Amino acid sequence: AVLSFDYTNTLSGGDTIVVQASGDGGASYTTLAGGVFSSSLNSGSGTFSLDISAFIAANTRVRFLVSSVGGEDRLYVDNV
């Protein structure tokens, strides 16, 4: 299974958002490789795509977690 989405990252300052997956219904989450968005990581616009087969279960969860706030800007996500 592949998680993919288009994004536009306008984050600045200390803003950081991480993409995490859970294969146990949300009891625990793992930040996906390359799934950190900040003013210096995955900046601008693009497509994020990653194999999440290791997390596939009957109760798989994916979340976008704001892990720090600084510039209070945005990460826009589409076509998930």
Short mmCIF file of C-alpha atoms in Angstrom, two decimals:
data_model
loop_
_atom_site.label_atom_id
_atom_site.label_comp_id
_atom_site.label_asym_id
_atom_site.label_seq_id
_atom_site.Cartn_x
_atom_site.Cartn_y
_atom_site.Cartn_z
CA ALA A 1 0.00 0.00 0.00
CA VAL A 2 1.25 3.46 -0.86
CA LEU A 3 0.36 6.71 0.88
CA SER A 4 0.60 9.63 -1.51
CA PHE A 5 -0.59 13.21 -1.51
CA ASP A 6 0.15 16.55 -3.11
CA TYR A 7 1.30 19.33 -0.83
CA THR A 8 2.15 23.00 -0.68
CA ASN A 9 4.32 23.87 2.30
CA THR A 10 4.33 27.49 3.50
CA LEU A 11 5.63 26.68 7.00
CA SER A 12 8.12 29.12 8.52
CA GLY A 13 9.99 29.72 11.73
CA GLY A 14 9.71 26.75 14.07
CA ASP A 15 6.61 25.24 12.42
CA THR A 16 6.91 21.47 12.01
CA ILE A 17 4.32 18.91 10.93
CA VAL A 18 5.03 15.17 10.84
CA VAL A 19 3.18 12.42 8.98
CA GLN A 20 2.74 9.33 11.13
CA ALA A 21 1.21 5.88 10.67
CA SER A 22 -0.17 3.30 13.07
CA GLY A 23 -0.87 -0.37 12.45
CA ASP A 24 -2.52 -0.90 15.84
CA GLY A 25 -5.51 1.42 15.74
CA GLY A 26 -3.62 4.41 17.07
CA ALA A 27 -2.12 2.88 20.22
CA SER A 28 1.30 3.85 18.87
CA TYR A 29 2.49 5.90 15.90
CA THR A 30 5.70 6.00 13.86
CA THR A 31 6.87 9.08 11.94
CA LEU A 32 7.21 8.03 8.31
CA ALA A 33 10.60 8.28 6.61
CA GLY A 34 10.75 11.65 4.89
CA GLY A 35 7.47 12.63 6.54
CA VAL A 36 8.69 15.80 8.24
CA PHE A 37 7.51 19.14 6.88
CA SER A 38 9.09 22.42 8.00
CA SER A 39 10.53 25.55 6.45
CA SER A 40 13.59 23.54 5.37
CA LEU A 41 12.20 20.00 4.84
CA ASN A 42 9.77 19.17 2.02
CA SER A 43 9.44 22.88 1.35
CA GLY A 44 7.53 24.38 -1.56
CA SER A 45 5.12 22.18 -3.52
CA GLY A 46 5.37 18.56 -4.54
CA THR A 47 4.07 15.03 -4.14
CA PHE A 48 4.79 12.87 -1.10
CA SER A 49 4.72 9.13 -1.74
CA LEU A 50 5.78 6.31 0.56
CA ASP A 51 5.13 2.58 0.92
CA ILE A 52 3.21 2.05 4.18
CA SER A 53 2.70 -1.71 3.78
CA ALA A 54 4.39 -2.34 7.15
CA PHE A 55 1.48 -0.53 8.84
CA ILE A 56 -1.42 -2.13 6.99
CA ALA A 57 -3.96 -3.73 9.32
CA ALA A 58 -7.72 -3.75 9.81
CA ASN A 59 -7.35 -0.59 11.90
CA THR A 60 -4.55 1.34 10.17
CA ARG A 61 -4.41 5.05 10.98
CA VAL A 62 -2.51 7.94 9.38
CA ARG A 63 -2.22 11.34 11.02
CA PHE A 64 -0.68 14.75 10.42
CA LEU A 65 0.71 15.95 13.75
CA VAL A 66 1.76 19.52 14.48
CA SER A 67 4.91 18.85 16.49
CA SER A 68 6.02 22.46 16.94
CA VAL A 69 4.64 25.92 16.22
CA GLY A 70 6.67 29.00 15.41
CA GLY A 71 5.65 30.98 12.34
CA GLU A 72 2.04 29.71 12.43
CA ASP A 73 1.91 29.14 8.68
CA ARG A 74 0.30 26.28 6.74
CA LEU A 75 0.78 22.91 5.09
CA TYR A 76 -1.84 22.36 2.39
CA VAL A 77 -2.60 18.71 1.49
CA ASP A 78 -4.71 17.41 -1.41
CA ASN A 79 -5.38 14.17 -3.32
CA VAL A 80 -4.66 11.88 -0.34
#
